[in-house]
Short mmCIF file of C-alpha atoms and ligand atoms in Angstrom, two decimals:
data_model
loop_
_atom_site.label_atom_id
_atom_site.label_comp_id
_atom_site.label_asym_id
_atom_site.label_seq_id
_atom_site.Cartn_x
_atom_site.Cartn_y
_atom_site.Cartn_z
CA UNK A 7 94.78 -106.62 -270.87
CA UNK A 8 93.19 -108.45 -273.80
CA UNK A 9 91.69 -106.59 -276.75
CA UNK A 10 88.15 -107.40 -275.65
CA UNK A 11 88.59 -105.39 -272.44
CA UNK A 12 89.83 -102.41 -274.48
CA UNK A 13 86.64 -102.20 -276.56
CA UNK A 14 84.33 -99.28 -275.81
CA UNK A 15 80.95 -101.00 -275.98
CA UNK A 16 79.17 -97.66 -276.45
CA UNK A 17 80.99 -97.02 -279.75
CA UNK A 18 80.84 -100.43 -281.42
CA UNK A 19 80.58 -100.68 -285.18
CA UNK A 20 77.03 -101.82 -285.84
CA UNK A 21 78.05 -103.64 -289.00
CA UNK A 22 81.37 -105.35 -289.76
CA UNK A 23 82.18 -106.75 -293.20
CA UNK A 24 84.99 -109.25 -293.73
CA UNK A 25 86.86 -110.48 -296.79
CA UNK A 26 87.89 -113.90 -295.49
CA UNK A 27 91.04 -114.38 -297.54
CA UNK A 28 94.13 -116.60 -297.28
CA UNK A 29 92.69 -120.10 -296.77
CA UNK A 30 94.58 -121.63 -299.69
CA UNK A 31 97.96 -120.07 -298.91
CA UNK A 32 97.61 -120.96 -295.24
CA UNK A 33 97.14 -124.63 -296.12
CA UNK A 34 99.86 -124.65 -298.79
CA UNK A 35 102.34 -123.14 -296.31
CA UNK A 36 101.90 -126.29 -294.24
CA UNK A 37 102.13 -128.61 -297.20
CA UNK A 38 98.40 -129.37 -297.10
CA UNK A 39 95.64 -129.18 -299.72
CA UNK A 40 93.74 -125.92 -300.19
CA UNK A 41 90.61 -127.75 -299.05
CA UNK A 42 92.12 -128.03 -295.57
CA UNK A 43 92.40 -124.25 -295.52
CA UNK A 44 88.74 -123.83 -296.41
CA UNK A 45 87.67 -126.32 -293.74
CA UNK A 46 89.79 -124.52 -291.16
CA UNK A 47 88.29 -121.24 -292.33
CA UNK A 48 84.90 -122.44 -291.11
CA UNK A 49 86.32 -122.76 -287.59
CA UNK A 50 87.47 -119.13 -287.76
CA UNK A 51 84.09 -117.97 -288.99
CA UNK A 52 82.35 -119.73 -286.10
CA UNK A 53 84.71 -118.09 -283.61
CA UNK A 54 84.32 -114.64 -285.17
CA UNK A 55 80.51 -114.91 -285.17
CA UNK A 56 80.73 -115.80 -281.49
CA UNK A 57 82.99 -112.77 -281.00
CA UNK A 58 80.31 -110.55 -282.55
CA UNK A 59 77.64 -111.86 -280.19
CA UNK A 60 80.06 -111.60 -277.22
CA UNK A 61 80.45 -107.84 -277.67
CA UNK A 62 77.16 -106.96 -279.40
CA UNK A 63 77.97 -106.37 -283.08
CA UNK A 64 74.59 -106.49 -284.80
CA UNK A 65 75.60 -107.29 -288.38
CA UNK A 66 78.43 -109.39 -289.76
CA UNK A 67 78.69 -109.76 -293.53
CA UNK A 68 81.33 -112.14 -294.85
CA UNK A 69 82.61 -112.67 -298.38
CA UNK A 70 82.38 -116.43 -298.76
CA UNK A 71 82.33 -116.82 -302.56
CA UNK A 72 82.68 -114.15 -305.23
CA UNK A 73 81.28 -114.22 -308.75
CA UNK A 74 84.91 -114.37 -309.90
CA UNK A 75 85.51 -117.48 -307.75
CA UNK A 76 83.43 -119.48 -310.27
CA UNK A 77 86.57 -119.32 -312.43
CA UNK A 78 88.57 -121.49 -310.02
CA UNK A 79 89.28 -125.14 -310.87
CA UNK A 80 85.98 -127.03 -310.85
CA UNK A 81 87.18 -129.36 -308.05
CA UNK A 82 87.69 -126.39 -305.73
CA UNK A 83 84.34 -124.84 -306.66
CA UNK A 84 82.58 -128.15 -305.96
CA UNK A 85 84.39 -128.53 -302.68
CA UNK A 86 83.41 -125.03 -301.59
CA UNK A 87 79.76 -125.71 -302.46
CA UNK A 88 79.81 -128.97 -300.50
CA UNK A 89 81.46 -127.24 -297.56
CA UNK A 90 78.81 -124.55 -297.71
CA UNK A 91 76.00 -127.12 -297.63
CA UNK A 92 77.46 -129.20 -294.79
CA UNK A 93 78.32 -126.11 -292.74
CA UNK A 94 74.96 -124.39 -292.92
CA UNK A 95 73.16 -127.61 -292.05
CA UNK A 96 75.51 -128.39 -289.16
CA UNK A 97 75.36 -124.86 -287.74
CA UNK A 98 71.60 -124.28 -287.48
CA UNK A 99 71.54 -125.51 -283.87
CA UNK A 100 74.44 -123.26 -282.80
CA UNK A 101 73.03 -120.27 -284.67
CA UNK A 102 69.75 -120.69 -282.81
CA UNK A 103 71.51 -121.21 -279.49
CA UNK A 104 73.44 -117.96 -280.02
CA UNK A 105 70.40 -116.10 -281.36
CA UNK A 106 72.07 -115.46 -284.76
CA UNK A 107 70.00 -115.00 -287.90
CA UNK A 108 71.44 -116.33 -291.16
CA UNK A 109 71.07 -114.25 -294.31
CA UNK A 110 72.57 -114.44 -297.80
CA UNK A 111 73.31 -111.90 -300.53
CA UNK A 112 74.52 -112.35 -304.08
CA UNK A 113 73.29 -114.15 -307.17
CA UNK A 114 71.86 -116.98 -305.07
CA UNK A 115 69.98 -118.42 -308.06
CA UNK A 116 73.32 -119.32 -309.65
CA UNK A 117 74.23 -121.70 -306.80
CA UNK A 118 73.58 -125.45 -307.05
CA UNK A 119 69.95 -126.30 -306.20
CA UNK A 120 70.89 -128.15 -303.00
CA UNK A 121 72.73 -125.02 -301.77
CA UNK A 122 69.70 -122.87 -302.53
CA UNK A 123 67.31 -125.22 -300.72
CA UNK A 124 69.49 -125.75 -297.65
CA UNK A 125 70.32 -122.07 -297.43
CA UNK A 126 66.63 -121.18 -297.54
CA UNK A 127 65.90 -123.76 -294.88
CA UNK A 128 68.66 -122.43 -292.58
CA UNK A 129 67.46 -118.85 -293.10
CA UNK A 130 63.88 -119.86 -292.27
CA UNK A 131 64.99 -121.81 -289.20
CA UNK A 132 66.95 -118.83 -287.84
CA UNK A 133 64.67 -116.03 -289.05
CA UNK A 134 63.43 -115.04 -285.60
CA UNK A 135 66.88 -114.61 -284.05
CA UNK A 136 67.73 -111.07 -283.02
CA UNK A 137 71.20 -110.83 -281.49
CA UNK A 138 73.24 -110.73 -284.71
CA UNK A 139 72.59 -111.10 -288.45
CA UNK A 140 75.24 -113.16 -290.22
CA UNK A 141 75.13 -112.50 -293.95
CA UNK A 142 76.98 -114.78 -296.35
CA UNK A 143 77.96 -113.10 -299.62
CA UNK A 144 77.67 -115.96 -302.12
CA UNK A 145 78.24 -115.66 -305.83
CA UNK A 146 78.44 -111.99 -304.93
CA UNK A 147 79.83 -109.17 -307.02
CA UNK A 148 79.34 -105.54 -306.10
CA UNK A 149 79.25 -104.36 -309.71
CA UNK A 150 76.58 -106.99 -310.42
CA UNK A 151 74.56 -105.75 -307.47
CA UNK A 152 74.81 -102.11 -308.54
CA UNK A 153 73.72 -102.96 -312.09
CA UNK A 154 70.76 -104.93 -310.70
CA UNK A 155 69.72 -101.92 -308.64
CA UNK A 156 69.96 -99.62 -311.66
CA UNK A 157 67.81 -102.01 -313.70
CA UNK A 158 65.12 -102.21 -311.00
CA UNK A 159 64.93 -98.42 -310.74
CA UNK A 160 64.81 -98.04 -314.52
CA UNK A 161 61.94 -100.55 -314.68
CA UNK A 162 60.01 -98.61 -312.02
CA UNK A 163 60.46 -95.35 -313.94
CA UNK A 164 59.39 -97.05 -317.17
CA UNK A 165 56.27 -98.44 -315.50
CA UNK A 166 55.44 -94.97 -314.20
CA UNK A 167 55.85 -96.02 -310.55
CA UNK A 168 58.55 -93.41 -309.89
CA UNK A 169 60.03 -90.27 -311.42
CA UNK A 170 63.67 -89.90 -312.48
CA UNK A 171 64.05 -87.27 -309.78
CA UNK A 172 63.06 -89.90 -307.19
CA UNK A 173 66.34 -91.67 -307.92
CA UNK A 174 68.62 -90.63 -305.11
CA UNK A 175 71.11 -92.25 -302.74
CA UNK A 176 68.35 -93.49 -300.50
CA UNK A 177 66.13 -95.04 -303.20
CA UNK A 178 69.22 -96.50 -304.85
CA UNK A 179 70.39 -98.10 -301.57
CA UNK A 180 66.95 -99.55 -301.08
CA UNK A 181 67.45 -101.66 -304.23
CA UNK A 182 70.75 -103.14 -303.03
CA UNK A 183 70.87 -106.59 -301.44
CA UNK A 184 71.98 -104.96 -298.17
CA UNK A 185 68.93 -102.66 -298.02
CA UNK A 186 67.84 -103.85 -294.58
CA UNK A 187 71.22 -103.17 -292.95
CA UNK A 188 73.26 -100.09 -292.09
CA UNK A 189 76.45 -99.66 -294.13
CA UNK A 190 79.47 -101.40 -292.59
CA UNK A 191 81.56 -99.00 -290.52
CA UNK A 192 84.47 -101.43 -290.60
CA UNK A 193 85.76 -103.66 -293.41
CA UNK A 194 88.40 -106.25 -292.52
CA UNK A 195 90.48 -108.12 -295.09
CA UNK A 196 92.70 -110.97 -293.92
CA UNK A 197 95.42 -112.64 -295.99
CA UNK A 198 97.65 -109.65 -296.71
CA UNK A 199 96.15 -108.34 -299.97
CA UNK A 200 95.22 -104.66 -300.12
CA UNK A 201 92.23 -104.74 -302.42
CA UNK A 202 88.44 -104.86 -302.29
CA UNK A 203 87.88 -107.62 -304.90
CA UNK A 204 84.45 -106.39 -305.98
CA UNK A 205 82.96 -106.40 -302.46
CA UNK A 206 80.33 -103.93 -301.16
CA UNK A 207 81.70 -101.00 -303.20
CA UNK A 208 78.71 -98.73 -302.60
CA UNK A 209 78.30 -99.72 -298.95
CA UNK A 210 81.92 -99.09 -297.90
CA UNK A 211 82.03 -95.59 -299.41
CA UNK A 212 82.91 -94.23 -295.94
CA UNK A 213 83.87 -97.47 -294.20
CA UNK A 214 87.11 -97.81 -292.25
CA UNK A 215 89.42 -100.33 -293.94
CA UNK A 216 91.50 -102.75 -291.88
CA UNK A 217 94.03 -105.00 -293.57
CA UNK A 218 95.90 -107.73 -291.76
CA UNK A 219 98.58 -110.19 -292.86
CA UNK A 220 96.91 -112.88 -290.74
CA UNK A 221 95.50 -115.63 -292.94
CA UNK A 222 91.80 -116.28 -292.40
CA UNK A 223 92.21 -119.71 -290.71
CA UNK A 224 94.41 -118.01 -288.08
CA UNK A 225 91.96 -115.15 -287.52
CA UNK A 226 89.97 -115.70 -284.31
CA UNK A 227 87.69 -113.57 -282.16
CA UNK A 228 90.65 -111.97 -280.39
CA UNK A 229 91.83 -110.73 -283.81
CA UNK A 230 88.35 -109.34 -284.42
CA UNK A 231 88.53 -107.51 -281.10
CA UNK A 232 91.95 -106.11 -282.07
CA UNK A 233 90.43 -104.77 -285.30
CA UNK A 234 87.57 -103.17 -283.37
CA UNK A 235 90.03 -101.50 -280.96
CA UNK A 236 91.98 -100.17 -283.96
CA UNK A 237 88.75 -98.89 -285.51
CA UNK A 238 87.83 -97.09 -282.28
CA UNK A 239 91.15 -95.21 -282.29
CA UNK A 240 90.38 -93.63 -285.65
CA UNK A 241 88.87 -90.22 -286.12
CA UNK A 242 85.99 -90.46 -288.59
CA UNK A 243 85.76 -86.94 -289.95
CA UNK A 244 83.38 -87.43 -292.91
CA UNK A 245 84.97 -84.48 -294.68
CA UNK A 246 84.89 -82.13 -291.71
CA UNK A 247 87.89 -80.93 -289.71
CA UNK A 248 88.85 -82.32 -286.32
CA UNK A 249 87.67 -79.24 -284.38
CA UNK A 250 84.13 -79.66 -285.68
CA UNK A 251 83.78 -83.12 -284.15
CA UNK A 252 82.59 -83.77 -280.67
C1 IPE B 19 89.43 -117.20 -299.40
O1 IPE B 19 90.64 -117.88 -299.41
C2 IPE B 19 88.25 -118.13 -299.56
C3 IPE B 19 87.59 -118.05 -300.87
C4 IPE B 19 87.88 -117.22 -301.81
C5 IPE B 19 86.53 -119.00 -301.10
P1 IPE B 19 91.37 -118.21 -300.78
O2 IPE B 19 90.84 -119.51 -301.29
O3 IPE B 19 91.26 -117.08 -301.70
O4 IPE B 19 92.85 -118.40 -300.28
P2 IPE B 19 94.16 -117.79 -300.95
O5 IPE B 19 93.93 -116.31 -301.09
O6 IPE B 19 94.32 -118.49 -302.25
O7 IPE B 19 95.23 -118.09 -299.97
C1 IPE B 20 87.92 -112.56 -302.39
O1 IPE B 20 89.04 -113.38 -302.30
C2 IPE B 20 86.68 -113.39 -302.33
C3 IPE B 20 86.46 -114.09 -301.09
C4 IPE B 20 87.16 -113.97 -299.99
C5 IPE B 20 85.32 -114.99 -301.09
P1 IPE B 20 89.84 -113.85 -303.60
O2 IPE B 20 91.00 -114.62 -303.13
O3 IPE B 20 88.92 -114.53 -304.54
O4 IPE B 20 90.25 -112.45 -304.23
P2 IPE B 20 91.46 -112.05 -305.17
O5 IPE B 20 91.48 -113.02 -306.30
O6 IPE B 20 92.69 -112.13 -304.35
O7 IPE B 20 91.14 -110.66 -305.58
MG1 MG B 21 92.40 -115.42 -302.00
#
């Protein structure tokens, strides 16, 4: 039996977040350029998005470029930006066919203008799709996002639009870039590293973490299904004891 058949559709994670890591090492292991790894990573992303629509996962949020990734060699940064532009433009038709809405979080204004324009166009073109929301985290840093949220709340208090006591988990969450989505129940990191790398720190407070040695270009929808099956075997106690759960 494949992993897909083992999934309990009634207990799916609504939101899955992925740190797509290992592209460079995957390519280097085969004596190829890192760029080949990134290009192959796009194939994995397409397959995984399809996997989400196959089973009914409503939100998929992928770490595509971190704020820290700006510190890579300029050639690699440029290549990633070009790959981003060509991919979003090429994928609009498929996204629409599969009823997937494209969304982006992060410091989008820091991206090259062509990226910003094409991203906006792709988001507009797919805005009415309802089966799954694919969010690209671009120039994203969780600490940046949390500081932004704090600043927005402080400004509202200063302008007299809210009281300090109105600052709570709910009003704070509403200022995060993920405000329109539920928190991810499952976070997957490929590529063998056991760290979060400044991704969705607030949102994964109670998320289930799944680490795999599989490099991102080798990670396909069947691997996603395996992660979902693993997630469904876990007991999410949220601080309670087993006997209290139903
Ligand atoms: C993840 O793969 C993709 C991005 C960060 C853009 P890496 O490029 O980090 O690949 P490794 O981790 O060096 O193998
Ligand atoms: C995290 O991967 C960012 C993305 C996958 C886009 P990195 O490869 O940049 O993270 P570190 O350097 O291993 O923490
Ligand atoms: Mg990496």
